[in-house]
Tab-separated table of C-alpha atoms in Angstrom:
chain	number	residue	atom	x	y	z
A	1	MET	CA	25.483	47.071	5.745
A	2	ARG	CA	29.097	48.453	6.156
A	3	GLN	CA	27.339	52.394	4.987
A	4	GLN	CA	24.585	51.351	7.476
A	5	VAL	CA	26.986	50.956	10.676
A	6	TYR	CA	28.866	54.195	9.402
A	7	LEU	CA	25.399	55.628	10.103
A	8	TRP	CA	24.466	53.869	12.724
A	9	VAL	CA	27.574	55.004	14.264
A	10	THR	CA	26.625	58.513	13.187
A	11	VAL	CA	23.788	58.743	15.545
A	12	ALA	CA	24.271	57.642	18.420
A	13	ASN	CA	27.252	60.410	18.665
A	14	VAL	CA	25.033	62.182	18.195
A	15	ILE	CA	22.251	60.894	20.682
A	16	LEU	CA	24.928	60.891	23.348
A	17	THR	CA	26.621	64.618	22.341
A	18	PHE	CA	22.442	65.787	22.589
A	19	VAL	CA	22.468	63.799	26.410
A	20	PHE	CA	25.953	64.665	28.089
A	21	SER	CA	25.302	68.477	26.820
A	22	LYS	CA	21.802	69.075	29.167
A	23	TRP	CA	23.685	67.592	31.788
A	24	TRP	CA	27.364	67.856	31.091
A	25	PRO	CA	27.367	70.514	34.618
A	26	THR	CA	27.114	66.950	36.659
A	27	VAL	CA	28.881	64.778	34.961
A	28	GLU	CA	32.814	64.561	35.001
A	29	LEU	CA	34.881	64.632	31.819
A	30	VAL	CA	36.420	62.122	32.322
A	31	ASN	CA	32.655	59.716	32.422
A	32	ILE	CA	32.081	61.892	29.331
A	33	ALA	CA	35.109	60.372	27.663
A	34	LEU	CA	34.692	56.680	28.273
A	35	LEU	CA	29.899	56.691	27.016
A	36	TYR	CA	31.926	57.911	23.565
A	37	LEU	CA	33.312	54.510	23.667
A	38	LEU	CA	30.245	53.228	23.329
A	39	PRO	CA	29.823	54.127	19.450
A	40	VAL	CA	32.963	53.194	19.408
A	41	LEU	CA	32.281	49.162	20.314
A	42	MET	CA	29.149	49.368	18.264
A	43	GLY	CA	30.885	49.464	15.258
A	44	ALA	CA	34.085	47.860	16.250
A	45	VAL	CA	31.404	44.606	16.479
A	46	TYR	CA	28.935	45.108	13.205
A	47	GLY	CA	31.403	47.419	11.164
A	48	GLY	CA	34.983	46.503	12.249
A	49	ARG	CA	37.785	48.710	12.024
A	50	GLY	CA	37.044	51.770	9.550
A	51	PRO	CA	33.733	52.343	11.312
A	52	SER	CA	35.492	51.958	14.491
A	53	LEU	CA	38.210	53.949	13.884
A	54	TYR	CA	35.527	56.757	12.364
A	55	ALA	CA	33.348	56.860	15.455
A	56	ALA	CA	36.812	57.903	17.648
A	57	THR	CA	37.302	60.231	15.830
A	58	LEU	CA	33.734	61.326	15.395
A	59	GLY	CA	33.158	60.822	19.032
A	60	LEU	CA	37.148	62.578	20.450
A	61	VAL	CA	36.398	65.663	17.292
A	62	SER	CA	32.402	65.864	19.115
A	63	PHE	CA	34.144	65.889	22.998
A	64	ASN	CA	36.813	68.569	22.174
A	65	TYR	CA	34.458	71.323	21.166
A	66	PHE	CA	31.191	70.764	23.026
A	67	PHE	CA	32.880	70.035	27.052
A	68	VAL	CA	36.438	70.849	26.782
A	69	PRO	CA	36.630	74.539	27.583
A	70	PRO	CA	37.169	76.681	25.431
A	71	PHE	CA	33.931	75.165	24.290
A	72	PHE	CA	32.559	75.504	20.702
A	73	SER	CA	36.125	75.331	19.961
A	74	PHE	CA	38.772	72.926	18.868
A	75	ALA	CA	41.056	75.520	21.094
A	76	VAL	CA	42.678	73.612	24.344
A	77	SER	CA	42.735	76.205	26.865
A	78	ASP	CA	44.080	73.179	29.390
A	79	LEU	CA	47.125	71.340	27.647
A	80	ARG	CA	46.577	68.462	30.574
A	81	ASN	CA	43.633	67.453	28.290
A	82	LEU	CA	45.467	66.460	25.340
A	83	SER	CA	46.912	63.253	27.997
A	84	THR	CA	43.227	62.724	28.066
A	85	PHE	CA	42.753	62.505	24.252
A	86	VAL	CA	45.771	60.808	23.693
A	87	VAL	CA	44.586	58.270	26.329
A	88	PHE	CA	40.743	58.118	24.594
A	89	TYR	CA	42.109	57.567	21.852
A	90	VAL	CA	44.721	55.289	22.097
A	91	VAL	CA	41.763	53.281	24.711
A	92	ALA	CA	39.469	53.521	20.839
A	93	VAL	CA	42.076	52.503	18.589
A	94	LEU	CA	42.910	48.497	20.892
A	95	THR	CA	38.758	48.815	21.621
A	96	ALA	CA	37.935	48.226	17.918
A	97	SER	CA	41.362	46.262	16.938
A	98	LEU	CA	41.248	43.849	20.089
A	99	ALA	CA	37.070	43.810	18.657
A	100	SER	CA	37.660	43.359	15.503
A	101	ARG	CA	39.456	41.103	15.657
A	102	LEU	CA	37.335	38.920	17.814
A	103	LYS	CA	34.857	39.506	14.868
A	104	ALA	CA	37.616	37.594	12.657
A	105	GLN	CA	38.141	34.640	14.278
A	106	LEU	CA	34.164	34.420	15.047
A	107	LYS	CA	33.820	35.181	11.002
A	108	GLU	CA	36.360	32.118	10.857
A	109	SER	CA	35.738	30.253	13.725
A	110	GLU	CA	32.024	30.263	11.848
A	111	ARG	CA	33.568	28.924	8.601
A	112	LYS	CA	35.249	26.128	9.794
A	113	GLU	CA	31.820	24.929	11.427
A	114	GLY	CA	30.383	25.354	8.285
A	115	TYR	CA	33.027	23.176	6.612
A	116	THR	CA	33.606	20.287	9.385
A	117	ALA	CA	29.881	20.403	9.121
A	118	SER	CA	29.832	20.423	5.492
A	119	LEU	CA	32.684	17.595	5.411
A	120	TYR	CA	30.285	15.429	7.378
A	121	ALA	CA	26.404	16.122	5.483
A	122	ILE	CA	28.924	14.897	2.360
A	123	SER	CA	30.900	12.031	3.345
A	124	ARG	CA	26.758	10.781	4.554
A	125	GLU	CA	25.176	11.827	1.503
A	126	MET	CA	28.833	10.134	-0.102
A	127	SER	CA	27.505	6.056	1.434
A	128	ALA	CA	24.193	5.869	0.312
A	129	PHE	CA	26.113	6.321	-3.367
A	130	THR	CA	25.935	2.783	-5.118
A	131	ASP	CA	27.690	4.357	-8.854
A	132	ILE	CA	30.569	6.528	-9.924
A	133	GLN	CA	28.543	9.205	-11.270
A	134	SER	CA	25.854	9.982	-9.225
A	135	LEU	CA	28.865	10.311	-6.938
A	136	LEU	CA	31.367	12.566	-9.069
A	137	HIS	CA	27.988	14.752	-9.686
A	138	ASN	CA	27.386	15.052	-6.259
A	139	VAL	CA	30.803	15.731	-5.926
A	140	SER	CA	31.208	18.639	-8.589
A	141	ASP	CA	28.224	20.266	-6.947
A	142	GLN	CA	29.194	20.402	-3.097
A	143	VAL	CA	32.993	21.747	-4.077
A	144	SER	CA	31.086	24.760	-6.250
A	145	ILE	CA	28.557	25.579	-4.308
A	146	SER	CA	31.257	25.457	-1.213
A	147	VAL	CA	33.554	28.548	-3.302
A	148	GLY	CA	31.495	29.389	-5.118
A	149	ALA	CA	33.603	28.533	-8.748
A	150	PRO	CA	32.231	26.423	-10.787
A	151	ALA	CA	34.336	21.950	-10.718
A	152	VAL	CA	35.153	19.462	-12.595
A	153	ILE	CA	36.013	15.843	-12.218
A	154	TYR	CA	38.264	14.235	-14.426
A	155	LEU	CA	39.156	10.134	-13.984
A	156	PRO	CA	40.836	7.813	-16.129
A	157	ASP	CA	39.798	5.508	-19.222
A	158	ASP	CA	40.281	1.974	-19.222
A	159	LEU	CA	43.515	3.254	-21.693
A	160	ASP	CA	44.765	5.222	-18.049
A	161	VAL	CA	43.911	8.614	-19.774
A	162	LEU	CA	41.979	11.161	-18.581
A	163	ALA	CA	38.995	12.651	-19.368
A	164	VAL	CA	36.295	14.666	-17.941
A	165	SER	CA	33.618	12.727	-15.866
A	166	ALA	CA	31.720	15.002	-13.734
A	167	SER	CA	31.167	19.347	-14.217
A	168	THR	CA	28.744	21.734	-12.905
A	169	LYS	CA	27.102	23.494	-15.050
A	170	GLN	CA	29.458	26.823	-16.886
A	171	PRO	CA	28.746	29.131	-19.967
A	172	ASP	CA	32.395	28.510	-20.777
A	173	ASP	CA	33.573	24.837	-21.651
A	174	TRP	CA	36.436	25.057	-19.054
A	175	GLY	CA	38.438	21.731	-18.165
A	176	SER	CA	38.062	20.082	-21.522
A	177	GLY	CA	40.578	21.733	-22.805
A	178	ASP	CA	44.343	20.939	-24.355
A	179	ALA	CA	45.380	23.215	-21.348
A	180	GLU	CA	43.147	21.472	-18.591
A	181	LEU	CA	43.995	18.284	-19.459
A	182	THR	CA	47.289	18.477	-19.405
A	183	ILE	CA	48.183	19.979	-16.174
A	184	ALA	CA	44.926	17.164	-15.128
A	185	ASP	CA	47.415	14.644	-16.321
A	186	TRP	CA	50.580	15.903	-14.553
A	187	VAL	CA	48.648	15.973	-11.030
A	188	TYR	CA	47.450	12.932	-11.625
A	189	ARG	CA	51.021	11.747	-12.738
A	190	ASN	CA	52.386	12.666	-9.703
A	191	GLY	CA	49.924	12.351	-7.085
A	192	ASN	CA	50.721	16.324	-6.218
A	193	ARG	CA	48.249	19.520	-6.599
A	194	ALA	CA	48.687	22.221	-8.739
A	195	GLY	CA	47.339	25.343	-10.462
A	196	LYS	CA	46.888	28.772	-8.843
A	197	GLY	CA	47.520	29.162	-5.485
A	198	THR	CA	50.998	26.449	-5.275
A	199	SER	CA	53.845	26.356	-7.001
A	200	THR	CA	53.410	24.157	-9.893
A	201	LEU	CA	51.754	26.343	-12.967
A	202	ASN	CA	50.438	29.072	-10.855
A	203	ALA	CA	49.707	31.223	-14.151
A	204	SER	CA	46.574	28.797	-14.634
A	205	LYS	CA	42.390	29.631	-13.673
A	206	GLY	CA	42.018	26.710	-11.436
A	207	LEU	CA	43.296	24.664	-9.125
A	208	TYR	CA	44.167	20.731	-9.508
A	209	LEU	CA	43.107	18.327	-6.351
A	210	PRO	CA	44.662	14.799	-6.387
A	211	LEU	CA	41.160	12.788	-5.312
A	212	ARG	CA	44.287	9.668	-4.408
A	213	THR	CA	43.283	6.901	-0.580
A	214	GLU	CA	46.765	5.263	0.685
A	215	ASP	CA	47.427	3.179	-2.442
A	216	ARG	CA	46.704	5.384	-5.333
A	217	VAL	CA	45.138	8.407	-7.630
A	218	HIS	CA	41.648	7.840	-8.543
A	219	GLY	CA	41.391	11.295	-10.580
A	220	VAL	CA	41.897	15.001	-10.335
A	221	LEU	CA	39.772	17.061	-8.631
A	222	GLY	CA	40.140	20.496	-10.690
A	223	VAL	CA	38.255	24.136	-9.709
A	224	LYS	CA	37.785	27.069	-12.147
A	225	LEU	CA	39.314	30.724	-9.675
A	226	ASP	CA	39.882	32.899	-12.324
A	227	ASP	CA	39.907	35.899	-9.677
A	228	VAL	CA	38.987	34.149	-6.761
A	229	VAL	CA	41.198	33.466	-4.183
A	230	LEU	CA	41.269	30.789	-1.827
A	231	SER	CA	42.088	30.305	2.413
A	232	SER	CA	44.181	27.822	3.671
A	233	ASP	CA	41.284	26.796	4.992
A	234	SER	CA	39.414	27.104	1.788
A	235	VAL	CA	42.025	24.730	0.364
A	236	SER	CA	42.077	22.070	3.245
A	237	PHE	CA	37.825	21.999	2.965
A	238	LEU	CA	38.677	21.283	-1.059
A	239	GLU	CA	41.243	18.479	0.080
A	240	ALA	CA	39.677	17.136	2.841
A	241	LEU	CA	36.130	16.647	0.298
A	242	GLY	CA	38.798	15.243	-2.816
A	243	GLY	CA	39.490	12.682	0.337
A	244	LEU	CA	36.131	11.314	0.648
A	245	ALA	CA	35.662	11.622	-3.110
A	246	ALA	CA	38.175	9.199	-3.860
A	247	ILE	CA	37.468	6.320	-0.349
A	248	ALA	CA	34.226	6.611	-1.380
A	249	MET	CA	34.991	5.997	-5.189
A	250	ALA	CA	37.339	3.862	-4.422
A	251	ARG	CA	33.851	1.443	-2.112
A	252	VAL	CA	32.104	1.567	-5.425
A	253	LYS	CA	34.288	0.399	-7.133
A	254	LEU	CA	35.647	-2.148	-4.032
A	255	SER	CA	31.653	-3.288	-4.342
A	256	GLU	CA	31.981	-3.462	-8.088
A	257	GLU	CA	34.347	-6.106	-7.552
A	258	ALA	CA	33.609	-8.568	-4.816
A	259	LYS	CA	30.123	-7.823	-7.176
A	260	LEU	CA	31.889	-9.423	-9.728
A	261	ALA	CA	33.308	-11.370	-7.775
A	262	GLN	CA	30.697	-13.247	-6.817
A	263	LEU	CA	29.192	-13.542	-9.781
A	264	THR	CA	31.543	-15.340	-11.216
A	265	ALA	CA	31.827	-17.799	-8.040
A	266	GLU	CA	27.951	-18.517	-8.654
A	267	SER	CA	28.790	-18.349	-12.595
A	268	GLU	CA	32.053	-21.484	-11.604
A	269	GLN	CA	29.725	-23.645	-9.489
A	270	LEU	CA	27.460	-23.572	-11.659
A	271	ARG	CA	29.294	-24.308	-14.201
A	272	THR	CA	30.883	-27.255	-11.783
A	273	ALA	CA	27.232	-28.708	-10.839
A	274	ILE	CA	26.098	-28.464	-14.476
A	275	LEU	CA	29.209	-30.491	-15.602
A	276	ASP	CA	28.725	-32.673	-12.039
A	277	SER	CA	25.433	-33.416	-13.280
A	278	VAL	CA	26.063	-34.241	-17.144
A	279	SER	CA	28.978	-36.547	-15.324
A	280	HIS	CA	27.356	-38.041	-12.427
A	281	GLU	CA	23.438	-37.590	-12.718
A	282	LEU	CA	22.621	-37.760	-16.660
A	283	ARG	CA	25.095	-40.714	-17.078
A	284	THR	CA	23.484	-42.649	-13.933
A	285	PRO	CA	20.206	-43.002	-15.470
A	286	LEU	CA	21.590	-43.148	-19.329
A	287	ALA	CA	24.121	-45.919	-18.193
A	288	SER	CA	20.793	-48.126	-16.810
A	289	MET	CA	18.593	-46.622	-20.062
A	290	ILE	CA	21.454	-47.764	-22.177
A	291	GLY	CA	21.970	-51.735	-20.516
A	292	SER	CA	18.016	-51.673	-20.399
A	293	ALA	CA	17.566	-51.138	-24.441
A	294	GLY	CA	20.229	-52.989	-24.869
A	295	ALA	CA	19.297	-55.975	-22.776
A	296	LEU	CA	15.380	-56.128	-24.488
A	297	MET	CA	16.700	-55.926	-28.409
A	298	ASP	CA	19.585	-57.982	-28.008
A	299	ASN	CA	17.896	-61.257	-25.591
A	300	ASP	CA	13.578	-59.917	-26.257
A	301	ALA	CA	13.229	-63.976	-27.143
A	302	LEU	CA	14.825	-64.771	-22.969
A	303	PHE	CA	12.747	-62.788	-21.420
A	304	THR	CA	9.578	-62.828	-20.010
A	305	SER	CA	6.320	-60.147	-19.364
A	306	GLN	CA	6.856	-59.362	-16.647
A	307	ASP	CA	10.842	-59.288	-17.032
A	308	ARG	CA	9.850	-56.996	-20.374
A	309	MET	CA	7.674	-54.939	-17.566
A	310	GLU	CA	10.670	-54.542	-15.302
A	311	LEU	CA	12.860	-52.679	-18.105
A	312	LEU	CA	10.789	-50.621	-19.270
A	313	GLY	CA	10.042	-49.148	-16.499
A	314	THR	CA	14.013	-49.066	-15.223
A	315	ILE	CA	14.633	-46.929	-19.199
A	316	ARG	CA	10.873	-44.652	-17.756
A	317	ASP	CA	11.986	-43.949	-14.693
A	318	GLY	CA	15.250	-42.767	-16.220
A	319	ALA	CA	13.961	-40.595	-18.544
A	320	LEU	CA	11.929	-39.193	-16.410
A	321	ARG	CA	14.578	-38.180	-13.623
A	322	MET	CA	16.449	-36.590	-16.541
A	323	ASN	CA	13.873	-34.649	-17.684
A	324	ARG	CA	13.964	-34.131	-14.128
A	325	LEU	CA	17.206	-32.905	-14.267
A	326	VAL	CA	16.968	-30.518	-16.801
A	327	SER	CA	14.542	-28.680	-15.959
A	328	ASN	CA	15.803	-27.717	-13.095
A	329	LEU	CA	19.197	-26.779	-14.535
A	330	LEU	CA	17.701	-24.523	-17.106
A	331	GLY	CA	14.413	-22.937	-14.189
A	332	MET	CA	18.814	-22.247	-12.242
A	333	VAL	CA	20.176	-20.201	-15.376
A	334	GLN	CA	16.581	-18.720	-15.698
A	335	LEU	CA	16.676	-17.577	-12.853
A	336	GLU	CA	19.820	-15.993	-12.153
A	337	SER	CA	19.896	-14.673	-15.884
A	338	GLY	CA	16.956	-12.886	-14.542
A	339	MET	CA	15.384	-14.263	-17.893
A	340	LEU	CA	12.011	-15.728	-15.997
A	341	ARG	CA	9.229	-13.932	-16.595
A	342	LEU	CA	6.064	-14.368	-15.248
A	343	ARG	CA	2.506	-14.780	-17.719
A	344	LYS	CA	-0.279	-14.284	-14.859
A	345	GLN	CA	-2.889	-15.585	-15.009
A	346	TRP	CA	-6.313	-17.304	-12.272
A	347	CYS	CA	-4.945	-20.760	-11.343
A	348	ASP	CA	-6.887	-23.710	-9.869
A	349	ALA	CA	-4.901	-24.550	-6.825
A	350	GLU	CA	-6.845	-28.228	-7.229
A	351	ASP	CA	-6.432	-28.401	-10.549
A	352	MET	CA	-2.633	-27.682	-10.975
A	353	ILE	CA	-2.783	-29.876	-8.011
A	354	SER	CA	-4.087	-32.973	-10.871
A	355	VAL	CA	-1.206	-32.445	-13.324
A	356	VAL	CA	1.736	-32.915	-10.297
A	357	LEU	CA	-0.119	-36.093	-9.507
A	358	SER	CA	0.115	-37.406	-12.370
A	359	GLN	CA	3.170	-36.501	-12.768
A	360	VAL	CA	4.655	-37.827	-9.624
A	361	ARG	CA	2.477	-40.577	-10.166
A	362	ASP	CA	5.574	-42.542	-12.277
A	363	PHE	CA	7.977	-42.968	-9.548
A	364	GLN	CA	5.521	-43.083	-6.573
A	365	HIS	CA	5.793	-46.708	-6.008
A	366	ASN	CA	3.982	-47.215	-2.605
A	367	ARG	CA	4.342	-43.986	-1.143
A	368	LYS	CA	0.514	-42.767	-0.132
A	369	LEU	CA	-0.669	-39.617	-1.018
A	370	LYS	CA	-2.904	-37.477	0.264
A	371	VAL	CA	-5.355	-34.311	-0.406
A	372	ILE	CA	-6.895	-31.996	1.435
A	373	ILE	CA	-8.193	-29.459	-0.007
A	374	ALA	CA	-10.887	-27.036	1.922
A	375	GLU	CA	-14.227	-26.643	0.382
A	376	THR	CA	-13.848	-22.750	-0.135
A	377	ILE	CA	-10.105	-21.862	-1.831
A	378	PRO	CA	-10.507	-18.337	-4.059
A	379	PRO	CA	-8.399	-18.453	-7.877
A	380	ILE	CA	-4.716	-17.850	-7.430
A	381	PRO	CA	-3.101	-15.838	-9.638
A	382	GLY	CA	-0.014	-16.528	-10.900
A	383	ASP	CA	1.892	-17.912	-14.166
A	384	GLU	CA	0.160	-21.573	-13.425
A	385	VAL	CA	2.959	-23.374	-15.942
A	386	LEU	CA	6.000	-22.641	-13.101
A	387	LEU	CA	3.301	-23.780	-10.427
A	388	GLU	CA	3.513	-26.965	-10.814
A	389	GLN	CA	6.729	-26.911	-11.872
A	390	VAL	CA	7.021	-25.718	-8.139
A	391	LEU	CA	4.640	-28.600	-6.750
A	392	THR	CA	6.303	-31.151	-8.236
A	393	ASN	CA	9.475	-29.953	-7.245
A	394	VAL	CA	8.616	-30.310	-3.888
A	395	VAL	CA	6.689	-32.703	-3.678
A	396	SER	CA	9.296	-35.316	-5.888
A	397	ASN	CA	11.506	-34.731	-3.326
A	398	ALA	CA	8.841	-36.209	-0.444
A	399	ILE	CA	8.418	-38.310	-2.131
A	400	LYS	CA	12.460	-39.145	-2.552
A	401	TYR	CA	12.765	-38.661	1.301
A	402	SER	CA	10.242	-40.713	2.361
A	403	PRO	CA	10.292	-44.689	2.801
A	404	ASP	CA	8.295	-46.887	0.373
A	405	GLY	CA	4.810	-46.959	2.279
A	406	SER	CA	4.604	-43.787	3.866
A	407	GLU	CA	1.928	-41.978	3.223
A	408	ILE	CA	2.601	-37.821	1.653
A	409	VAL	CA	-0.212	-35.524	3.165
A	410	ILE	CA	-0.408	-32.402	0.801
A	411	GLU	CA	-3.276	-29.687	2.815
A	412	VAL	CA	-4.555	-26.541	0.213
A	413	LEU	CA	-5.769	-23.836	2.396
A	414	THR	CA	-6.241	-19.733	2.840
A	415	VAL	CA	-4.428	-18.487	5.998
A	416	GLY	CA	-5.699	-14.690	5.764
A	417	ALA	CA	-5.305	-12.560	2.442
A	418	GLU	CA	-2.611	-15.941	1.614
A	419	VAL	CA	-3.115	-19.575	-0.601
A	420	SER	CA	-1.306	-21.690	1.867
A	421	ILE	CA	-0.102	-25.558	-0.018
A	422	ALA	CA	2.074	-27.171	2.284
A	423	VAL	CA	3.774	-30.800	1.883
A	424	ALA	CA	4.487	-33.171	5.240
A	425	ASP	CA	5.890	-36.492	4.598
A	426	GLN	CA	7.040	-39.240	6.575
A	427	GLY	CA	10.505	-39.257	5.519
A	428	MET	CA	14.379	-38.089	7.404
A	429	GLY	CA	13.598	-35.225	8.291
A	430	ILE	CA	15.530	-31.932	8.553
A	431	GLU	CA	18.182	-30.538	10.968
A	432	PRO	CA	16.912	-27.688	12.475
A	433	ALA	CA	21.193	-25.799	11.680
A	434	ALA	CA	19.071	-26.559	7.780
A	435	ILE	CA	16.425	-25.694	7.889
A	436	GLU	CA	16.993	-22.200	6.381
A	437	ARG	CA	20.225	-23.359	4.495
A	438	VAL	CA	17.576	-26.230	2.150
A	439	PHE	CA	16.669	-23.083	-0.089
A	440	ASP	CA	20.513	-21.367	-1.067
A	441	LYS	CA	21.532	-23.700	-4.419
A	442	PHE	CA	23.482	-26.176	-4.392
A	443	TYR	CA	23.012	-27.115	-0.817
A	444	ARG	CA	23.142	-30.346	0.064
A	445	ALA	CA	22.376	-32.052	4.273
A	446	ASP	CA	24.451	-34.050	5.126
A	447	LYS	CA	22.022	-37.174	5.605
A	448	THR	CA	20.965	-37.259	2.248
A	449	SER	CA	24.683	-36.666	0.316
A	450	HIS	CA	24.001	-40.552	-0.049
A	451	LEU	CA	20.819	-39.929	-2.821
A	452	PRO	CA	20.759	-38.726	-5.857
A	453	GLY	CA	19.999	-34.650	-6.580
A	454	THR	CA	22.329	-31.425	-7.884
A	455	GLY	CA	20.539	-29.174	-4.197
A	456	LEU	CA	18.969	-26.826	-7.056
A	457	GLY	CA	15.082	-27.546	-7.011
A	458	LEU	CA	13.551	-25.967	-3.290
A	459	ALA	CA	16.456	-22.979	-4.805
A	460	ILE	CA	14.365	-22.882	-8.040
A	461	CYS	CA	11.376	-23.424	-5.809
A	462	LYS	CA	12.104	-20.207	-3.504
A	463	GLY	CA	13.530	-18.433	-6.550
A	464	ILE	CA	9.503	-18.484	-8.569
A	465	VAL	CA	7.346	-18.451	-5.585
A	466	GLU	CA	9.315	-15.166	-4.694
A	467	LEU	CA	8.638	-14.546	-7.921
A	468	HIS	CA	5.230	-14.752	-6.948
A	469	GLY	CA	5.055	-12.524	-4.022
A	470	GLY	CA	4.730	-16.226	-1.884
A	471	HIS	CA	6.881	-16.978	0.560
A	472	ILE	CA	8.111	-21.146	1.374
A	473	SER	CA	9.816	-22.501	4.421
A	474	ALA	CA	10.647	-26.035	6.014
A	475	ALA	CA	9.920	-27.218	9.376
A	476	PRO	CA	10.055	-30.198	11.342
A	477	ASN	CA	7.152	-32.118	10.871
A	478	GLY	CA	6.261	-33.192	14.642
A	479	GLY	CA	8.517	-36.041	15.914
A	480	ARG	CA	8.829	-37.170	11.827
A	481	GLY	CA	9.931	-35.747	9.054
A	482	THR	CA	9.278	-32.401	7.018
A	483	VAL	CA	6.961	-29.911	6.620
A	484	ILE	CA	6.907	-27.287	3.275
A	485	THR	CA	4.914	-24.782	3.300
A	486	ILE	CA	3.801	-22.329	0.389
A	487	ARG	CA	2.219	-19.447	0.471
A	488	LEU	CA	0.486	-17.360	-1.871
A	489	PRO	CA	-1.219	-14.138	-1.763
A	490	LEU	CA	-5.149	-13.626	-3.554
A	491	GLN	CA	-5.887	-10.784	-4.532
A	492	ASN	CA	-9.073	-9.301	-4.128
A	493	GLN	CA	-12.169	-12.338	-4.593
A	494	GLU	CA	-14.839	-9.797	-6.307
A	495	ASN	CA	-11.705	-9.394	-8.648
A	496	SER	CA	-11.432	-12.997	-8.805
A	497	LEU	CA	-14.869	-14.021	-9.443
A	498	GLU	CA	-14.977	-11.721	-12.452
A	499	HIS	CA	-11.700	-12.344	-14.236
A	500	MET	CA	-12.274	-15.769	-14.143
A	501	LEU	CA	-16.062	-14.537	-15.743
A	502	GLU	CA	-13.749	-12.506	-18.213
A	503	ARG	CA	-11.783	-15.637	-19.581
A	504	SER	CA	-15.414	-17.745	-19.672
A	505	MET	CA	-16.786	-15.165	-21.462
A	506	ASP	CA	-13.608	-15.417	-23.334
A	507	ALA	CA	-13.300	-19.021	-24.426
A	508	HIS	CA	-16.684	-19.091	-24.927
A	509	GLU	CA	-16.324	-16.306	-27.658
A	510	ARG	CA	-13.591	-17.590	-28.700
A	511	THR	CA	-15.116	-21.180	-29.371
A	512	ARG	CA	-18.449	-19.710	-31.336
């Protein structure tokens, strides 16, 4: 590029000389000298100081040789022309210097703008990272691209010993040697930069910068420079980039610590709930079961047949209550640990509701259960056992929170590409502020706090329904009671019928 500038300056000077040689008698010498400054400006703008001084010298020689008497000679007959030569050359040099300085300032501004844009883009990218390793690899790549040199990042391990955590690809294994690790460890301990271009260990091949926030140093950034000399702006850019990386690392660590604290709090809450359940929810039915069984064993002759049935009913109710509680606790543990897996098959809504009705029949007492099922309900793809557990929990809640003698309506219908199962009771209802919270773990509304329960039933229902890709919601049932609505997605009905036919054929083959 620089050689091309020299060529174009020469061509421009030749063209000007040729043009002035045709019309120079009509043009004053001062104007010719001024026009010879054009190649000087062109050389300064596009090539810098060297091409502009070359253009000035070439222009002065051409002006003296062709247009100053005696012509075609470098001799000067009129000494006053010497002052013109001096002024011309001084103006050319000043012009070249100013143009070169402006060009250098423009390049510096563009470089600073590029650094600023890079920092802005990098800061936006860093906010999207959720793990430290991906973040560090991105930072090392950005450093390598920005300064054109390999980069390595050191992080402390559990014993606070530095080790290479991320680096750019390079032919040698620079960065992991004892010398580099020693310098990086010094930077990490002291929080100051070291290496090439600094007052500390200047003979090193690399520059080492601490990755620090206000309260601590998180690691060290190393850049292999060799013969590369970084400007002060480049060093400032690297320090700013290191600061951004340190902030992002602190954010990721805080996020991980927050998640761990949340998991710890939830685990503690689950443990407390289990202990409370064992101490109260399990102890109460156990006490009634033990008392009823002891009475039957010790005083069997004193009881009538009706008394025995009542005591046996108490034992049965206590056992059912304990079974529901243990099932809910185990279900929540499986959901929280991610161990719950779906075993999908084609489920018939009418069959599931029949199973649910048989499970709640023993404690529904005088409540009337009314089932409304649309004529054409396609099969539901899902885990039949888990869906039955969801419906059992919802219907059991409706029984528990509604008065004796009231009606509970179970309605099944198709809504678009979903099957909707709604369970409506005439109980005490839910406050508007608690409509969304009833599906939270361990939540108990104020008006239901006197009733037994752990607040896990609906939370388990929500987890299972969402595993099926469905949705569960609560709403007031007109002026009295609550409606719990479960919506489960359907696949194409033709595919559903094909699967049902395949299942029946398989079953037929197995029975043959």
